[in-house]
Structures are given as structure tokens and as C-alpha cells.
Amino acid sequence: MNAILLMLMGLGAMALGYFVYSKFICEKIFKVDPHFRTPAHTMQDGIDYVPTNKYVLWGHHFTSVAGAAPIIGPAIAVIWGWVPAFLWVVFGTIFFAGVHDAGAIWASNRNKAKSIGALTGEVVGNRARSLFMIVIFLVLLMVNAVFAVVISGQLINFPSATIPVWGAILVALVIGQLIYRKNMSLLLVTIIGVVCLYGMIYVGPMMPISLPEMIGPVTDNQSWIIMLFVYAGIASLLPVWMLLQPRDYINGIQLFIGLILLYAAVLISGPELVAPAFNNDLPEGTPSMIPLLFVTIACGAISGFHGLVASGTTSKQLDKEPDLRFVGYFGAVGEGSLALAAIIAATAGFATLADWQAIYHQFGQGGVSAFIHGGANILQAGVGLDTVLSQTLLTVMVVLFAGTTMDTGLRLQRYIFQEWGAIYNIGWMQKAFPATLLAVGSCLLLSFGAGGDGSGGLLIWPLFGTTNQLLAGLTLLVITVMLVKKRRPMWYTLAPLVFLLFMTIFGLLIQLKSFYIKEDWFLFSLDLVVLAAAILVTLESGATLARQLKYNKENPAEAT
């Protein structure tokens, strides 16, 4: 099959989802109100609560939620064949991710921009909130620790990406000043920023920068990881308009241009999908497609991390409530289009089936490397870009996605510590600087406490997929309870959450058996904790939902 047909079907379906389904969900189910005063206005502080242009906010949300996961997950999952991966990415984006992301912003926006964890306490109960926040903390810890490893690895493997990756921070700082201090036209600022970023991508291969293999007692990998966390800690303390917003916005534009280039190359070169539609010759040790497909492709179809961003930073910057459709749902469509590009690069970017099988010789292979090498081959064939320049472009895409996710993730982790300080009345923990130190310290402890090489986050990464999907299901639970309390139709969120919770708990049980067989007692114990939290929060939420449905039946009233 030709990749052009796959691309047109996928992008066409997602566009239909945005223009038709999201309009119905936002107007008829969430009933967004253009006159509702958002927390960005009522609680404006110039640091975290800042009314923001919807295009700038979309850039922040899209690049924060995307990270490297929508590339890694789909580019691994094609080992089962491109058809299952394609179907889950497309339908997951339309009926799961878009509703989940827009719903999380809506729920938080209607409750003083509270995080989904804090909101659980009000909507479901305090016991559910405590369990939920443990799951949230684990997801953030995994994302921050592992994405630091991903970025470090790419900077070591592709030193040509060093200048554009770090230079993007300087560009963002300048853009923030131009938008908020000089009040320059957003279009003009966007053009300046994109030209600067692509100029650095062009210069990168001419001036590759690598760290020495050893810097005193630490390796180059450890040095990059330490520098990344120092940067992320500082970034999490700065006002959102100064670095986070402009960095995410300009990265979002640059990354979208990169996607357009990749899709244009597909249209021009028309590569064939060399990977099988359904792979019947799976390498030994490959797990069952069900439920692992729905866990492996996490951020490519639906992700609990999206709910953390939506309710943690995005809702605090929402200018007008109707903007959440463009920011939240279209942000999910942007991520779905990235996942689709990863599928095409990882299945049509190789010359022959044998070349593809050489990469996918065991489960877990492929991922970022398949995306970069396959995508570079397509760019070279389609638009004539030099191989090194193509690899640099795609590497910068991966690293910038991961970097913006780290920026937001560490800020969210700081919020978690501050919320715990408020819940347990610990005054010093409610302050930004101590909470940031705790966030950075916990990530570094995980990174360097296990093995000492900085990649300790990989130790608990096998649980990321299931824990992340569990978080998405629990977020949909909170949204569903809110809808029932407002006497609105619940099936548009209830059906996805039932499917998601079933697949996730099924996946946790399979992993539990695997960890037991391997005698990996640390991950076995952690899996038990996550599984217990999932079951208890589900029971608490189910009981709350049942009580509310009974109350609604006994006390008929108009929907609100």
C-alpha cells in the first residue's frame, strides 16, 4: 500500500473529527460559554495565571503534551503491523484524546483552574484524591526522568542538534519580550522566530558540538542530564510568559512546519509501506497485541499526561472558554498527526521488508531511531534534503518536543508538592522555590540513585504506559461525574473511560505476571501499588457516580 493513501485517510478523518465532532462535544456537552470569566482573568498574577492568545496557548499545550512519546509509542507498536497502530491512533485521537484534553481544560476552568488531582477531592472524595495524586506524581517522575535520558542520548548521537536545541531557549526569551513587552505583531514575531530556529538547524551540521566523554568525575550523558534539570528547574520558576509560553509556541510552529515538510515529502516521493499490515511473523518474546497495543501507543491516541498539562498550566492561561476547543481538541489532533507521521516513517522509510525486519528484530526496537532514519530517507527522496540535515531536523523535532514536555512537567511536579503542602498544612512546601527543589531533587534521585549513570528513570519506565493510560481513564471518570452532576449526557466520556480502564487494568495484570516471572520485585511492588490505586479510585468514583445518578432520578431538574 502507498503511504500517500494512509496519510490522506488519517489526516482527513482527524480533520473531520475536529470540525464536526469537537464542535458537538464543546457546544452540546461541555456547553462552553464565551461570557464565562476564566481563572486567567479572575486570578491573574502575571506568573502562572496569564490570559493568553489562543494560538500561543495552543503552541504551549501541543508541544507540552506531545513530547517524544507519540513518536516512540507508535514507532514501536508497528511491530504488530501498521493497520492496528493506524486505527488506534486515528480513532483514539478523535473519540478519546480530543474529548479527554478539551474536557480536562473545561473541568479545571470551571473549578478555579485546579489540577485534576485536586479536583478529584471535590468531585469524588478525599480518599480518591490522595490515591490519584500518587499516580500523578509517578507519571510526572517517569516523564521528567526519562525524557532527560532521551534528550541526552540524542544530543550525544547527533551533536549537530546541539546549537538549535539550546539556541531555541534564547529565541524563546527574546520572543517573550517582543510579544509582552514590545507588543509586536504575533505574525511578525512568529516569522522572526521560525527563521531563527531553522537558521540554527541549517548551521547545526556545520558546527556540531559534543561534550567531552568525561568531565571530571561525570560522563557526558550525566553532564547533559544535570544541565537539563538545572535548566528545567529555573524555567519552572520563571513567569509563563517569559519562557514557557514563547518557547512552546515557537517550537509548536517550527515542529508543525517540520511535519508539513515530512508529509510533503510523502506526497512527492509516494513511498510504499514495506512493513506488513498485520505482522504474523512476530519476534520471539513479543507480547500479545491486546491489551499492549493500547498501552504502548499512549500519547499517540490518548494520554493521562495531557490531563495534567490541561488542568495544570493550560487552564490557568485560557483567555476565553470557547478557546479550549482549539487548544485542547486541536492540540490532540496535532499530536495524532505526529503519531501518524511516526507510523509512516517507521513503515515506509525503509527500502525493503528485510531492512524493516532488521530494525524490528525484537519487541521494543524501533522508536526514535526508526522515526529519524526512516523519516530522513523520506525527506531525502521527497524534497532532496541532505541526509545529515534531515536527521538533524528530525532529531531537533524529537528533542524540542521532549524538552518542552520537561519544562511543563517539572512545573507540574512543583504544583503537586505545593498542593501537598496545602493539603497537609506544610507552609514551606507551598512556596515555589522549595517545591521546585523537591521536584528537581526527586527526579535527580531517581536518575542517579539507580545505577548512578543518570538513566535510573528507565528503571520504572516499563510501567509508564499503563500508569499513564490509567491516569487518562481516571481523568475521564472525574469529567463524567461532573457531567452527571450537571445532568448532561455522559456516554461520550463514559464509553472511552470504560474501554480504557479495562485495557489498562488488563495490562497491569499482564505486567504483574511478567515482573513476578522475572523476579523483579521492585517493579512488581510498584505495579501492585498502581493497580490498587486504580481499583480503589474506580470504586470510589463508581460509587459517587451511582449516588449522583440516583439523586438525579429522584430529583428531576433541568440540566445546567
Coordinates of C-alpha atoms in Angstrom, one line a residue:
M1 CA 0.0 0.0 0.0
N2 CA 1.2 3.5 -0.8
A3 CA 1.9 5.8 2.2
I4 CA 0.0 8.7 0.5
L5 CA -3.3 6.9 0.9
L6 CA -2.6 6.2 4.6
M7 CA -1.7 9.8 5.2
L8 CA -4.8 11.2 3.4
M9 CA -7.2 8.8 5.3
G10 CA -5.6 9.6 8.6
L11 CA -5.4 13.4 8.3
G12 CA -8.9 13.5 6.7
A13 CA -10.5 11.6 9.5
M14 CA -8.8 13.7 12.2
A15 CA -9.9 16.9 10.4
L16 CA -13.5 15.7 10.3
G17 CA -13.2 14.9 14.0
Y18 CA -12.1 18.5 14.8
F19 CA -14.6 20.3 12.5
V20 CA -17.6 18.2 13.4
Y21 CA -17.2 16.0 16.5
S22 CA -15.3 18.5 18.6
K23 CA -17.9 21.2 17.8
F24 CA -20.7 18.9 19.0
I25 CA -18.8 18.0 22.2
C26 CA -17.9 21.5 23.2
E27 CA -21.2 23.2 22.3
K28 CA -23.7 20.5 23.3
I29 CA -21.9 18.5 26.1
F30 CA -19.5 20.9 27.7
K31 CA -21.6 23.9 26.8
V32 CA -18.7 26.3 26.7
D33 CA -19.7 29.9 27.5
P34 CA -18.0 32.9 25.8
H35 CA -19.1 35.1 28.7
F36 CA -17.6 32.9 31.4
R37 CA -14.8 34.7 33.2
T38 CA -11.9 32.3 33.2
P39 CA -9.4 31.9 36.1
A40 CA -6.7 33.5 33.9
H41 CA -8.7 36.8 34.4
T42 CA -10.2 36.3 37.9
M43 CA -6.9 35.0 39.4
Q44 CA -4.4 36.8 37.2
D45 CA -1.0 37.1 38.8
G46 CA 1.4 37.6 35.9
I47 CA 3.3 34.4 36.7
D48 CA 1.1 31.3 36.3
Y49 CA -2.4 32.9 35.7
V50 CA -2.0 34.9 32.4
P51 CA -4.7 35.4 29.8
T52 CA -3.2 34.2 26.6
N53 CA -3.8 34.4 22.8
K54 CA -5.4 31.0 21.8
Y55 CA -2.7 30.4 19.1
V56 CA 0.1 31.0 21.6
L57 CA -1.7 28.8 24.2
W58 CA -2.2 26.1 21.6
G59 CA 1.5 26.1 20.9
H60 CA 2.2 25.7 24.7
H61 CA -0.4 22.9 25.1
F62 CA 0.5 21.0 21.9
T63 CA 4.3 20.9 22.5
S64 CA 3.9 20.2 26.2
V65 CA 1.6 17.2 25.7
A66 CA 3.4 15.8 22.7
G67 CA 6.9 15.1 24.0
A68 CA 8.7 12.2 22.4
A69 CA 6.1 9.6 23.4
P70 CA 3.8 10.0 20.3
I71 CA 6.9 9.2 18.3
I72 CA 8.2 6.4 20.4
G73 CA 5.0 4.6 21.1
P74 CA 3.6 4.3 17.5
A75 CA 7.1 3.6 16.1
I76 CA 7.4 0.6 18.5
A77 CA 3.8 -0.6 18.1
V78 CA 4.0 -1.1 14.3
I79 CA 5.8 -4.4 15.2
W80 CA 2.2 -5.8 15.3
G81 CA 1.5 -4.3 11.9
W82 CA 0.7 -0.9 10.6
V83 CA -3.1 -1.4 10.5
P84 CA -3.7 -1.8 14.3
A85 CA -1.4 1.1 15.0
F86 CA -3.1 3.3 12.4
L87 CA -6.6 2.5 13.5
W88 CA -5.9 3.2 17.2
V89 CA -4.1 6.5 16.5
V90 CA -6.9 7.8 14.3
F91 CA -9.9 6.7 16.3
G92 CA -8.2 7.3 19.6
T93 CA -7.4 10.9 18.6
I94 CA -11.0 11.6 17.5
F95 CA -13.1 9.9 20.2
F96 CA -10.6 9.6 23.1
A97 CA -7.8 12.1 23.2
G98 CA -9.7 15.2 21.9
V99 CA -12.6 14.7 24.3
H100 CA -10.2 14.0 27.2
D101 CA -7.9 17.0 26.6
A102 CA -10.7 19.5 26.0
G103 CA -12.7 18.0 28.9
A104 CA -9.8 18.3 31.3
I105 CA -9.4 22.0 30.4
W106 CA -13.2 22.6 30.8
A107 CA -13.3 20.8 34.2
S108 CA -10.4 22.7 35.6
N109 CA -11.5 26.0 34.1
R110 CA -14.9 25.7 35.8
N111 CA -13.2 25.0 39.2
K112 CA -10.6 27.8 39.6
A113 CA -8.0 26.1 37.4
K114 CA -7.4 23.4 39.9
S115 CA -5.4 20.4 38.8
I116 CA -7.2 17.2 38.0
G117 CA -5.8 15.7 41.2
A118 CA -7.1 18.5 43.5
L119 CA -10.4 18.5 41.6
T120 CA -10.8 14.8 42.3
G121 CA -11.1 15.6 46.0
E122 CA -14.1 17.9 45.4
V123 CA -15.8 15.8 42.7
V124 CA -15.2 12.3 44.1
G125 CA -13.7 12.5 47.6
N126 CA -10.5 13.0 49.6
R127 CA -9.5 9.3 49.6
A128 CA -9.7 9.2 45.8
R129 CA -7.7 12.4 45.6
S130 CA -4.9 11.0 47.7
L131 CA -4.6 7.9 45.6
F132 CA -5.0 9.8 42.4
M133 CA -2.2 12.2 43.3
I134 CA 0.2 9.3 43.9
V135 CA -0.5 8.1 40.3
I136 CA 0.0 11.7 39.0
F137 CA 3.3 12.0 40.9
L138 CA 4.6 8.7 39.5
V139 CA 3.7 9.7 35.9
L140 CA 5.5 13.1 36.2
L141 CA 8.5 11.5 37.8
M142 CA 8.8 9.0 35.0
V143 CA 8.3 11.6 32.2
N144 CA 10.8 14.0 33.6
A145 CA 13.5 11.5 34.4
V146 CA 13.2 9.5 31.2
F147 CA 12.8 12.4 28.8
A148 CA 16.1 13.8 30.2
V149 CA 17.7 10.5 29.2
V150 CA 16.1 10.7 25.7
I151 CA 17.3 14.3 25.1
S152 CA 20.8 13.5 26.4
G153 CA 21.1 10.4 24.1
Q154 CA 20.0 12.4 21.1
L155 CA 22.5 15.2 21.8
I156 CA 25.3 12.7 22.1
N157 CA 24.3 10.7 19.0
F158 CA 23.5 13.8 16.9
P159 CA 25.9 16.7 18.0
S160 CA 24.6 18.7 15.0
A161 CA 21.4 19.2 17.1
T162 CA 23.1 20.9 20.0
I163 CA 23.1 24.5 18.6
P164 CA 19.4 24.5 17.5
V165 CA 18.2 22.8 20.7
W166 CA 19.8 25.2 23.2
G167 CA 19.5 28.1 20.8
A168 CA 15.8 27.7 20.9
I169 CA 15.8 28.8 24.5
L170 CA 17.4 32.1 23.7
V171 CA 15.0 32.6 20.8
A172 CA 12.0 32.0 23.1
L173 CA 13.3 34.5 25.7
V174 CA 13.5 37.2 23.0
I175 CA 10.1 36.3 21.6
G176 CA 8.5 36.6 25.1
Q177 CA 9.9 40.1 25.4
L178 CA 8.7 41.1 21.9
I179 CA 5.2 39.9 22.5
Y180 CA 4.5 41.0 26.0
R181 CA 6.9 44.0 26.5
K182 CA 7.1 45.5 23.0
N183 CA 3.6 44.4 21.9
M184 CA 4.8 43.4 18.4
S185 CA 2.6 41.7 15.9
L186 CA 2.3 38.0 16.6
L187 CA 2.7 37.2 12.9
L188 CA 5.9 39.2 12.6
V189 CA 7.3 37.7 15.8
T190 CA 6.4 34.2 14.5
I191 CA 8.2 34.8 11.2
I192 CA 11.3 36.1 13.1
G193 CA 11.3 33.1 15.5
V194 CA 10.9 30.4 12.8
V195 CA 13.6 31.9 10.6
C196 CA 16.0 31.9 13.6
L197 CA 15.2 28.3 14.5
Y198 CA 15.6 27.0 11.0
G199 CA 18.7 29.0 10.5
M200 CA 20.2 27.3 13.6
I201 CA 19.1 23.9 12.2
Y202 CA 21.0 24.7 9.0
V203 CA 24.1 25.8 11.0
G204 CA 23.9 22.8 13.3
P205 CA 25.6 20.3 11.0
M206 CA 28.3 22.8 10.2
M207 CA 29.1 23.3 13.9
P208 CA 28.4 20.1 15.8
I209 CA 29.0 20.4 19.5
S210 CA 29.8 17.5 21.8
L211 CA 30.8 17.3 25.4
P212 CA 34.0 15.5 26.4
E213 CA 33.3 11.9 27.3
M214 CA 34.4 12.7 30.8
I215 CA 34.0 16.0 32.6
G216 CA 35.8 15.4 35.9
P217 CA 34.0 12.5 37.7
V218 CA 30.9 12.6 35.4
T219 CA 30.2 11.3 31.9
D220 CA 28.9 13.4 29.0
N221 CA 25.5 11.7 29.5
Q222 CA 25.4 12.6 33.2
S223 CA 26.5 16.2 32.4
W224 CA 23.7 16.7 29.9
I225 CA 21.1 15.3 32.3
I226 CA 22.3 17.6 35.2
M227 CA 22.3 20.6 32.9
L228 CA 18.8 19.7 31.6
F229 CA 17.4 19.6 35.2
V230 CA 19.1 22.8 36.2
Y231 CA 17.6 24.5 33.2
A232 CA 14.1 22.9 33.8
G233 CA 14.2 24.0 37.4
I234 CA 14.9 27.6 36.5
A235 CA 12.3 27.6 33.7
S236 CA 9.6 26.3 36.1
L237 CA 10.1 29.3 38.4
L238 CA 10.0 32.0 35.6
P239 CA 6.7 33.6 34.7
V240 CA 5.0 31.6 32.0
W241 CA 5.0 34.5 29.5
M242 CA 8.8 34.9 29.8
L243 CA 9.9 31.4 28.6
L244 CA 7.4 28.6 28.8
Q245 CA 4.7 30.2 26.5
P246 CA 7.0 31.6 23.8
R247 CA 9.2 28.5 23.8
D248 CA 6.3 26.2 23.4
Y249 CA 4.6 28.4 20.8
I250 CA 7.5 28.9 18.5
N251 CA 8.5 25.3 18.9
G252 CA 5.0 24.3 18.0
I253 CA 5.1 26.4 14.8
Q254 CA 8.5 25.0 13.9
L255 CA 7.5 21.5 14.6
F256 CA 4.3 21.8 12.6
I257 CA 6.4 23.1 9.7
G258 CA 8.6 20.0 10.1
L259 CA 5.5 17.8 9.9
I260 CA 4.3 19.6 6.8
L261 CA 7.8 19.0 5.2
L262 CA 7.6 15.3 6.1
Y263 CA 4.1 15.0 4.7
A264 CA 5.0 16.9 1.6
A265 CA 7.9 14.5 1.1
V266 CA 5.5 11.6 1.3
L267 CA 3.2 13.2 -1.3
I268 CA 6.2 13.8 -3.7
S269 CA 8.0 10.5 -3.3
G270 CA 5.0 8.3 -2.7
P271 CA 6.8 5.6 -0.7
E272 CA 5.3 2.1 -0.3
L273 CA 4.6 0.7 3.2
V274 CA 7.2 -2.2 3.4
A275 CA 6.0 -3.3 6.8
P276 CA 3.2 -5.9 7.0
A277 CA -0.4 -4.7 7.6
F278 CA -0.7 -7.4 10.2
N279 CA 2.6 -9.0 11.4
N280 CA 2.2 -12.8 11.6
D281 CA 5.9 -13.3 12.0
L282 CA 6.5 -11.7 15.4
P283 CA 9.9 -11.9 17.0
E284 CA 10.1 -14.3 20.0
G285 CA 9.0 -12.7 23.2
T286 CA 6.7 -10.1 21.7
P287 CA 3.7 -9.7 24.0
S288 CA 0.0 -10.0 22.9
M289 CA -1.3 -7.1 20.9
I290 CA -4.3 -6.8 23.2
P291 CA -4.1 -5.0 25.5
L292 CA -0.4 -3.9 25.0
L293 CA -1.2 -2.0 21.7
F294 CA -3.4 0.4 23.7
V295 CA -0.7 0.9 26.3
T296 CA 2.3 1.2 24.0
I297 CA 0.6 3.8 21.9
A298 CA -0.1 6.1 24.8
C299 CA 0.4 9.7 23.8
G300 CA -0.3 8.9 20.2
A301 CA -4.0 8.2 20.9
I302 CA -4.8 9.3 24.5
S303 CA -2.6 10.1 27.4
G304 CA -3.2 10.9 31.1
F305 CA -0.2 13.3 31.0
H306 CA -2.4 15.5 28.7
G307 CA -4.9 15.9 31.6
L308 CA -2.1 17.1 33.9
V309 CA -1.0 19.8 31.4
A310 CA -4.6 20.7 30.5
S311 CA -5.6 21.2 34.2
G312 CA -2.1 22.2 35.5
T313 CA -0.9 25.0 33.2
T314 CA -3.2 25.4 30.2
S315 CA -6.4 26.1 32.2
K316 CA -4.5 28.9 34.0
Q317 CA -3.9 30.7 30.7
L318 CA -7.2 30.2 29.0
D319 CA -8.4 33.7 27.8
K320 CA -12.0 32.7 26.7
E321 CA -13.7 29.4 27.4
P322 CA -14.5 28.6 23.7
D323 CA -10.8 28.6 23.1
L324 CA -10.5 25.2 24.8
R325 CA -11.8 23.5 21.7
F326 CA -8.9 24.8 19.6
V327 CA -6.3 24.5 22.3
G328 CA -7.4 21.1 23.7
Y329 CA -9.1 19.2 20.9
F330 CA -6.9 20.6 18.1
G331 CA -3.8 20.0 20.3
A332 CA -4.8 16.3 20.4
V333 CA -5.2 16.4 16.6
G334 CA -1.7 17.8 16.3
E335 CA -0.4 15.0 18.4
G336 CA -2.3 12.5 16.4
S337 CA -0.8 13.8 13.2
L338 CA 2.7 13.4 14.7
A339 CA 1.9 9.8 15.7
L340 CA 0.6 9.2 12.1
A341 CA 3.9 10.6 10.8
A342 CA 5.8 8.3 13.1
I343 CA 3.9 5.3 11.7
I344 CA 4.6 6.3 8.1
A345 CA 8.3 7.0 8.8
A346 CA 8.7 3.7 10.6
T347 CA 6.9 1.6 7.9
A348 CA 7.6 3.4 4.6
G349 CA 11.0 4.8 5.4
F350 CA 12.9 1.6 4.6
A351 CA 13.8 0.2 1.2
T352 CA 12.7 -3.4 1.8
L353 CA 10.9 -5.6 4.3
A354 CA 14.2 -7.2 5.2
D355 CA 15.6 -3.7 6.2
W356 CA 12.5 -3.2 8.3
Q357 CA 12.8 -6.6 10.0
A358 CA 16.5 -5.9 10.8
I359 CA 15.3 -3.0 12.9
Y360 CA 12.3 -4.7 14.4
H361 CA 14.0 -7.9 15.4
Q362 CA 12.6 -7.8 18.9
F363 CA 9.8 -6.1 20.8
G364 CA 10.8 -2.6 22.0
Q365 CA 13.0 -1.8 19.0
G366 CA 12.4 1.0 16.5
G367 CA 11.1 4.0 18.4
V368 CA 13.0 7.3 17.9
S369 CA 15.8 5.7 15.8
A370 CA 13.3 4.3 13.3
F371 CA 11.5 7.6 13.1
I372 CA 14.7 9.6 12.5
H373 CA 16.3 7.2 10.0
G374 CA 13.0 6.3 8.2
G375 CA 11.9 10.0 8.1
A376 CA 15.3 11.2 6.9
N377 CA 15.1 8.7 4.0
I378 CA 11.6 10.0 3.0
L379 CA 12.8 13.7 3.3
Q380 CA 15.8 12.9 1.1
A381 CA 13.7 11.2 -1.5
G382 CA 10.9 13.7 -1.5
V383 CA 12.3 17.1 -1.0
G384 CA 16.0 16.4 -1.6
L385 CA 17.3 17.3 1.8
D386 CA 20.8 16.1 2.7
T387 CA 20.7 13.0 5.0
V388 CA 22.6 14.7 7.8
L389 CA 20.4 17.8 7.6
S390 CA 17.3 15.6 7.5
Q391 CA 18.4 13.7 10.6
T392 CA 19.2 17.0 12.3
L393 CA 15.8 18.4 11.6
L394 CA 14.0 15.3 12.9
T395 CA 16.3 15.0 15.9
V396 CA 15.6 18.6 16.8
M397 CA 11.9 17.8 16.5
V398 CA 12.2 15.0 18.9
V399 CA 14.4 16.8 21.4
L400 CA 12.3 20.1 21.3
F401 CA 9.2 18.1 22.0
A402 CA 10.8 16.2 24.8
G403 CA 12.3 19.5 26.2
T404 CA 9.1 21.4 26.2
T405 CA 7.4 18.5 28.0
M406 CA 10.2 18.5 30.6
D407 CA 9.7 22.3 31.1
T408 CA 6.0 21.8 31.8
G409 CA 6.4 18.5 33.6
L410 CA 8.7 20.0 36.2
R411 CA 6.4 22.9 36.7
L412 CA 3.5 20.5 37.2
Q413 CA 5.6 18.5 39.7
R414 CA 6.2 21.7 41.6
Y415 CA 2.5 22.2 41.7
I416 CA 2.0 18.7 43.1
F417 CA 4.4 19.4 46.0
Q418 CA 2.7 22.8 46.6
E419 CA -0.7 21.1 46.7
W420 CA 0.5 18.5 49.1
G421 CA 1.8 21.4 51.3
A422 CA -1.7 22.9 51.2
I423 CA -3.4 19.6 51.9
Y424 CA -1.2 18.7 54.9
N425 CA -0.7 22.3 56.0
I426 CA 3.1 22.4 55.5
G427 CA 3.8 26.1 55.0
W428 CA 7.3 26.0 53.4
M429 CA 6.2 23.3 50.9
Q430 CA 3.6 25.7 49.5
K431 CA 6.3 28.1 48.3
A432 CA 7.5 27.9 44.7
F433 CA 11.3 27.7 45.3
P434 CA 11.3 24.9 47.9
A435 CA 8.7 22.9 45.9
T436 CA 10.9 23.3 42.8
L437 CA 13.9 22.0 44.7
L438 CA 11.8 18.9 45.8
A439 CA 10.7 18.3 42.2
V440 CA 14.2 18.6 40.8
G441 CA 15.7 16.6 43.7
S442 CA 13.2 13.7 43.3
C443 CA 14.0 13.4 39.6
L444 CA 17.7 13.5 40.2
L445 CA 17.4 11.0 43.0
L446 CA 15.6 8.6 40.6
S447 CA 18.0 9.3 37.7
F448 CA 21.2 8.9 39.7
G449 CA 20.0 6.7 42.6
A450 CA 19.6 3.6 40.5
G451 CA 22.9 2.7 38.9
G452 CA 24.4 6.2 39.2
D453 CA 24.7 6.8 35.4
G454 CA 21.7 9.2 35.2
S455 CA 19.4 6.8 33.4
G456 CA 17.7 5.5 36.6
G457 CA 14.3 6.7 35.3
L458 CA 14.4 3.9 32.8
L459 CA 14.1 1.5 35.8
I460 CA 10.4 2.3 36.2
W461 CA 9.7 3.3 32.6
P462 CA 8.1 -0.2 31.8
L463 CA 5.2 1.0 34.0
F464 CA 4.8 4.3 32.2
G465 CA 2.3 3.2 29.6
T466 CA -0.1 1.5 31.9
T467 CA 0.2 4.2 34.6
N468 CA -0.2 7.0 32.1
Q469 CA -3.3 5.3 30.5
L470 CA -4.7 4.7 33.9
L471 CA -4.4 8.4 34.6
A472 CA -6.3 9.2 31.4
G473 CA -9.1 6.8 32.5
L474 CA -9.3 8.4 35.9
T475 CA -9.4 11.9 34.4
L476 CA -12.3 10.8 32.2
L477 CA -14.0 9.5 35.4
V478 CA -13.8 12.9 37.0
I479 CA -15.2 14.6 33.9
T480 CA -18.0 12.1 33.7
V481 CA -19.0 12.6 37.3
M482 CA -19.1 16.4 36.6
L483 CA -21.3 15.9 33.6
V484 CA -23.7 13.8 35.6
K485 CA -23.9 16.4 38.4
K486 CA -24.7 18.9 35.7
R487 CA -27.3 16.5 34.3
R488 CA -25.7 16.3 30.9
P489 CA -25.1 13.2 28.6
M490 CA -22.3 11.1 30.0
W491 CA -21.8 8.5 27.3
Y492 CA -19.3 10.5 25.3
T493 CA -16.8 10.2 28.1
L494 CA -18.1 7.1 29.9
A495 CA -17.6 4.8 26.9
P496 CA -14.0 5.8 26.3
L497 CA -13.2 5.5 30.1
V498 CA -14.7 2.0 30.4
F499 CA -12.7 0.8 27.4
L500 CA -9.5 2.5 28.7
L501 CA -9.8 1.3 32.3
F502 CA -10.4 -2.3 31.1
M503 CA -7.4 -2.3 28.8
T504 CA -5.2 -0.6 31.4
I505 CA -6.0 -2.9 34.3
F506 CA -5.7 -5.9 31.9
G507 CA -2.2 -4.6 31.0
L508 CA -1.2 -4.0 34.6
L509 CA -2.2 -7.7 35.4
I510 CA -0.1 -8.9 32.5
Q511 CA 2.9 -6.8 33.6
L512 CA 2.4 -8.1 37.2
K513 CA 2.8 -11.7 35.9
S514 CA 5.8 -10.7 33.9
F515 CA 7.6 -9.0 36.8
Y516 CA 6.8 -12.0 39.0
I517 CA 8.4 -14.4 36.5
K518 CA 11.4 -12.2 36.1
E519 CA 11.6 -11.8 40.0
D520 CA 11.7 -8.1 39.5
W521 CA 10.3 -7.4 43.0
F522 CA 10.7 -3.6 42.8
L523 CA 8.5 -3.2 39.7
F524 CA 6.2 -6.0 41.0
S525 CA 5.6 -3.9 44.1
L526 CA 5.2 -0.7 42.2
D527 CA 2.7 -2.4 39.8
L528 CA 0.7 -3.6 42.8
V529 CA 0.6 0.0 44.2
V530 CA -0.6 1.4 40.9
L531 CA -3.1 -1.5 40.4
A532 CA -4.5 -1.0 43.9
A533 CA -4.8 2.8 43.4
A534 CA -6.6 2.2 40.0
I535 CA -9.2 -0.2 41.5
L536 CA -9.8 1.9 44.6
V537 CA -10.2 5.2 42.7
T538 CA -12.5 3.4 40.2
L539 CA -14.7 2.1 43.0
E540 CA -14.8 5.5 44.8
S541 CA -15.7 7.2 41.5
G542 CA -18.3 4.5 40.6
A543 CA -20.0 4.9 43.9
T544 CA -20.1 8.6 43.5
L545 CA -21.5 8.2 40.0
A546 CA -24.2 5.8 41.2
R547 CA -25.3 8.1 44.0
Q548 CA -25.5 11.1 41.7
L549 CA -27.5 9.1 39.1
K550 CA -29.9 8.0 41.8
Y551 CA -30.2 11.6 43.1
N552 CA -30.9 12.9 39.5
K553 CA -33.6 10.3 39.0
E554 CA -35.3 11.1 42.3
N555 CA -35.0 14.9 41.8
P556 CA -35.7 15.7 38.2
A557 CA -34.5 19.1 37.1
E558 CA -33.2 21.0 34.1
A559 CA -29.6 20.4 33.0
T560 CA -27.1 23.1 33.8

